[in-house]
mmCIF file of C-alpha atoms in Angstrom:
data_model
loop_
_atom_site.group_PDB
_atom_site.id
_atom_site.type_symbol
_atom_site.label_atom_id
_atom_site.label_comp_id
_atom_site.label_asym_id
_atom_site.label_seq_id
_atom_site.Cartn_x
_atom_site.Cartn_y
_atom_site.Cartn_z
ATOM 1 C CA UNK A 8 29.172 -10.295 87.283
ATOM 2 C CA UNK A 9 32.427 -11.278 89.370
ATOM 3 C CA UNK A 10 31.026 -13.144 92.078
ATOM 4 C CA UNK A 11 33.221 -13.945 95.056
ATOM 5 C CA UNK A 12 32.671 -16.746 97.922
ATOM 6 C CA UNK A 13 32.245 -14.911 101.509
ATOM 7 C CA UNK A 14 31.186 -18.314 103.071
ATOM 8 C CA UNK A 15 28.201 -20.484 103.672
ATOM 9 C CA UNK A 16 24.749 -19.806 105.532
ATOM 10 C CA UNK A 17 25.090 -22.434 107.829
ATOM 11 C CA UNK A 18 21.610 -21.836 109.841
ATOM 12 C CA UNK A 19 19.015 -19.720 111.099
ATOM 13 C CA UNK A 20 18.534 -17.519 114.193
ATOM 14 C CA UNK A 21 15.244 -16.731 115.973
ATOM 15 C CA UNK A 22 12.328 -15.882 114.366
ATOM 16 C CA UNK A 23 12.597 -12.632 112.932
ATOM 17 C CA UNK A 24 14.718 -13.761 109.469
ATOM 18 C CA UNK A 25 18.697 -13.965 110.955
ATOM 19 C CA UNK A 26 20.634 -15.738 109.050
ATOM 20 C CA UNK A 27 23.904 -17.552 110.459
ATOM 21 C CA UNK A 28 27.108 -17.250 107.973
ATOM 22 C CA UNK A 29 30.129 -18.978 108.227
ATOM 23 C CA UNK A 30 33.088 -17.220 106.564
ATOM 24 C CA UNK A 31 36.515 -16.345 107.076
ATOM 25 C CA UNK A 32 36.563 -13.976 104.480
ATOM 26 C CA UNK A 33 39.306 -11.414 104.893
ATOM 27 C CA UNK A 34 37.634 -8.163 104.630
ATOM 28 C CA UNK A 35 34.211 -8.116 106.385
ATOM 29 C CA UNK A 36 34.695 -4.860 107.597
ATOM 30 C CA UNK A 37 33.974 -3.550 103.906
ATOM 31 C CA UNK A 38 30.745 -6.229 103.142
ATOM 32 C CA UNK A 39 29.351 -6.654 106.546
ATOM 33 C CA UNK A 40 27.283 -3.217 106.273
ATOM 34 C CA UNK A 41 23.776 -1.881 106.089
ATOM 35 C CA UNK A 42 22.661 -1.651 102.444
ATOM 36 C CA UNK A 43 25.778 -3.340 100.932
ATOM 37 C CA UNK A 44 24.379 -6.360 98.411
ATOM 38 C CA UNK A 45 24.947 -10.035 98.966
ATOM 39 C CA UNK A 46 23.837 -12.620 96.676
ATOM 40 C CA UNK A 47 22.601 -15.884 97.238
ATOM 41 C CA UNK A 48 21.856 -17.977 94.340
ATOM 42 C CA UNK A 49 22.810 -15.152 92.103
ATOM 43 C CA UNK A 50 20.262 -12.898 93.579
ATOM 44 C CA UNK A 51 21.060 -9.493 95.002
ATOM 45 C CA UNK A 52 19.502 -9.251 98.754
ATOM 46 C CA UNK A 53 20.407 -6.145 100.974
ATOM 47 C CA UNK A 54 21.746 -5.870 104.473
ATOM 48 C CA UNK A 55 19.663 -4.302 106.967
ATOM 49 C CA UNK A 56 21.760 -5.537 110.154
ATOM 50 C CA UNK A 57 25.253 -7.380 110.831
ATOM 51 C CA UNK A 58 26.291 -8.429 114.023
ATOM 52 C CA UNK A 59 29.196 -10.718 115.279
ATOM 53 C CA UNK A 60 28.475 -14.152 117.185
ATOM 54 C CA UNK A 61 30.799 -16.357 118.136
ATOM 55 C CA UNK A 62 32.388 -17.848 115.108
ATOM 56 C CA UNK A 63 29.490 -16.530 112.986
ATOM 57 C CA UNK A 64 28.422 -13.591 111.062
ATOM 58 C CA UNK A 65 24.779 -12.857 112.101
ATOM 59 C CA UNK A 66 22.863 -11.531 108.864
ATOM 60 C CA UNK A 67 19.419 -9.997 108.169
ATOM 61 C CA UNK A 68 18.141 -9.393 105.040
ATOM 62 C CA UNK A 69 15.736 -6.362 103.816
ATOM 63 C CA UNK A 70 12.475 -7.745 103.011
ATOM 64 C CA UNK A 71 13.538 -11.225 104.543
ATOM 65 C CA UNK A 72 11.787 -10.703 108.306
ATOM 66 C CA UNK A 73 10.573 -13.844 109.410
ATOM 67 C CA UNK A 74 12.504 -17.550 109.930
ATOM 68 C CA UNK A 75 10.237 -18.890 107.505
ATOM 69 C CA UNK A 76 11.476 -16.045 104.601
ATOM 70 C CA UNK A 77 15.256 -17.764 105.276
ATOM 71 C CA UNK A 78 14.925 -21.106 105.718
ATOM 72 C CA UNK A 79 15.279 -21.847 101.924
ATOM 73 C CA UNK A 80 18.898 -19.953 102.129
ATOM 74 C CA UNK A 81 20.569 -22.893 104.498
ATOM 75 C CA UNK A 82 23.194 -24.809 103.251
ATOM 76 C CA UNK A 83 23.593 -21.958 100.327
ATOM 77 C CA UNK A 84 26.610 -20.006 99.530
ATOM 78 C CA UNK A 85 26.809 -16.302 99.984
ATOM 79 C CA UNK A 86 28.681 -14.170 97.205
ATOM 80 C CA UNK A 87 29.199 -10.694 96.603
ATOM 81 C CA UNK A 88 30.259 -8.786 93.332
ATOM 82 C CA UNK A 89 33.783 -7.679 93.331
ATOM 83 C CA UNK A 90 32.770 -4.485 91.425
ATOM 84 C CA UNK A 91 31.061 -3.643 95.081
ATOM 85 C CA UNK A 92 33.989 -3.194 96.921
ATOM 86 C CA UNK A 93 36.795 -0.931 96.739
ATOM 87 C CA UNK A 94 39.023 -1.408 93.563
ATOM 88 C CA UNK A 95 42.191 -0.821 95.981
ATOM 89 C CA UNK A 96 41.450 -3.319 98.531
ATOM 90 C CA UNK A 97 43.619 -7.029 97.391
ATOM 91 C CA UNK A 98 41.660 -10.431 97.902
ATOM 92 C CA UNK A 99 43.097 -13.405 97.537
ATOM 93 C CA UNK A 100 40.968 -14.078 94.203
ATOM 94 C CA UNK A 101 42.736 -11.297 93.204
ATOM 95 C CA UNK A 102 45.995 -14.058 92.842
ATOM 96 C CA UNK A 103 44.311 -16.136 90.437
ATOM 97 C CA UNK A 104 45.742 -15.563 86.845
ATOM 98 C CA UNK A 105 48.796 -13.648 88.358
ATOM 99 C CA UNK A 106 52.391 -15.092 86.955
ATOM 100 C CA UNK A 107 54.791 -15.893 90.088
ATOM 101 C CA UNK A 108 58.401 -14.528 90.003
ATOM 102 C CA UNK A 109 61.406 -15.354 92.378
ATOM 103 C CA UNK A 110 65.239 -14.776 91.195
ATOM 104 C CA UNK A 111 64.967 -17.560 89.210
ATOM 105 C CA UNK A 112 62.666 -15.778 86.271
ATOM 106 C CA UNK A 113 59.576 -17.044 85.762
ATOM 107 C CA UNK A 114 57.980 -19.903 88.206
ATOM 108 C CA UNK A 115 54.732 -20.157 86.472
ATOM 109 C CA UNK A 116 50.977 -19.270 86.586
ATOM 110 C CA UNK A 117 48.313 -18.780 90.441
ATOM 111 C CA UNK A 118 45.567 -21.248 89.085
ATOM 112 C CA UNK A 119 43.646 -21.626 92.054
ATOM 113 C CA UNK A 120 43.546 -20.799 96.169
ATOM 114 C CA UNK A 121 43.153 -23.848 98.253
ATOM 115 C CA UNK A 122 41.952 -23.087 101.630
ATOM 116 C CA UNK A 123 44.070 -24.473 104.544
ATOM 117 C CA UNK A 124 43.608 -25.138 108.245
ATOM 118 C CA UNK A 125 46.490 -22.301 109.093
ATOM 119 C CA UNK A 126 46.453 -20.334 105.904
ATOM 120 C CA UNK A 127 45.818 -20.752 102.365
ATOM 121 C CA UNK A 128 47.752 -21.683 99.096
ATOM 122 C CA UNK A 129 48.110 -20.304 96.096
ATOM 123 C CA UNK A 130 48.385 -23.096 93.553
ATOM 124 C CA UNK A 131 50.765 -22.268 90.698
ATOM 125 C CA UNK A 132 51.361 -24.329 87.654
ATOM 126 C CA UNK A 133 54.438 -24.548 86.342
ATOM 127 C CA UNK A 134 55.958 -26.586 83.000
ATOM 128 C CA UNK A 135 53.189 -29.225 83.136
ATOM 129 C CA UNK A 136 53.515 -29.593 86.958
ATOM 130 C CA UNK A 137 51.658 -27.997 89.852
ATOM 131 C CA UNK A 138 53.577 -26.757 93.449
ATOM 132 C CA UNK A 139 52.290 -24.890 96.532
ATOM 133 C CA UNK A 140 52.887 -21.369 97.645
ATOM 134 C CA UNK A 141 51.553 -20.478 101.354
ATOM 135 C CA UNK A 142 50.374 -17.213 101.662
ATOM 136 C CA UNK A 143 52.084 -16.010 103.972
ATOM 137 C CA UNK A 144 54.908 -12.838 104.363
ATOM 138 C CA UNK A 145 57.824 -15.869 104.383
ATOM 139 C CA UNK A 146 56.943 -17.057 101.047
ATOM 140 C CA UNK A 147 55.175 -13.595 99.612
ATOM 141 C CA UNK A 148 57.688 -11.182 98.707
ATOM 142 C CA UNK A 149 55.795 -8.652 97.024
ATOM 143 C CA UNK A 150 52.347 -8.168 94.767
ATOM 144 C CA UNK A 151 52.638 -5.844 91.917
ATOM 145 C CA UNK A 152 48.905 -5.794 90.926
ATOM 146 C CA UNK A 153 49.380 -3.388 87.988
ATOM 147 C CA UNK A 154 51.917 -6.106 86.315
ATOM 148 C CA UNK A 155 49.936 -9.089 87.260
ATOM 149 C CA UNK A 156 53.012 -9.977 89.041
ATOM 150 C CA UNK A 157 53.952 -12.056 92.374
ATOM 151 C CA UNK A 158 57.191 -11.865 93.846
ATOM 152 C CA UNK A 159 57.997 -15.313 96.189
ATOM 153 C CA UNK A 160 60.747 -16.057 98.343
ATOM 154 C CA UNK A 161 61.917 -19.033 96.525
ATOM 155 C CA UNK A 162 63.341 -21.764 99.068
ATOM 156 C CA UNK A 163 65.395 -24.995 98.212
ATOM 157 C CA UNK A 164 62.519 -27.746 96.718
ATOM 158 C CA UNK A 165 59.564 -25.586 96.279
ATOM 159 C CA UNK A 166 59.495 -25.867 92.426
ATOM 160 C CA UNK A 167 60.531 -29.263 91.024
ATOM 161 C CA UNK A 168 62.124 -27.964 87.659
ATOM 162 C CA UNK A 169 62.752 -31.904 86.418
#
């Protein structure tokens, strides 16, 4: 399976099996739902409710119904299988692997998103160094997903070529 990082279950709430996650995933719209599978510890568990509160992403779980059926999920990580969502819709895992292009040629390979206070980076190796791409519209020209391909806005000292 292709297991992606939503966030982390941070807590508990009440008594009857809520589960507190902390994410900033970017598409919760499309995961957040009734029936839709999340997997902690590389098992499946359904949605039965989602709510919004505060910073958090209020969770219950079909079968999971009372605090003491949750407690052993905090402090775990919360996943889902790419192959769930919509083939269409672009994450930012969806970088890694991707070669970056500006009108210089070739500016190397995404290795790995580090997450940022602001925004987040796409990590790109390039002739036995590593630079930083923010993902963001300035720097992100255009994504061809099709050609594996990303398209920067190259500016003056953002790959050191010595």
């Amino acid at each position: 399976m292709d297991f992606i990082y939503i966030g982390d279950i941070v807590n508990t709430h009440g008594l009857k099996g809520e589960i507190r996650i902390l994410s900033d995933f970017s598409h919760k719209e499309e995961i957040f739902k009734p029936e839709f599978l999340l997997y902690i510890e590389e098992k499946p568990y359904k949605i039965k409710t989602y709510r919004k509160h505060k910073n958090y992403d209020m969770v219950t779980l079909e079968g999971r119904n009372t605090i003491d059926d949750v407690l052993p999920f905090k402090g775990k990580a919360a996943y889902i299988n790419r192959k769930d969502i919509d083939s269409t819709i672009f994450l930012e895992s969806d970088y890694i692997g991707m070669e970056v292009y500006s009108d210089k040629g070739n500016r190397g390979t995404i290795s790995s998103i580090l997450k940022g206070v602001t925004y987040n980076y796409l990590e790109v190796h390039f002739k036995e160094k590593k630079y930083y791409i923010p993902i963001i519209d300035a720097f992100i020209a255009k994504v061809i997903k099709e050609e594996n391909q990303v398209w920067i806005h190259e500016i003056e000292g953002l790959v050191d070529e010595d």
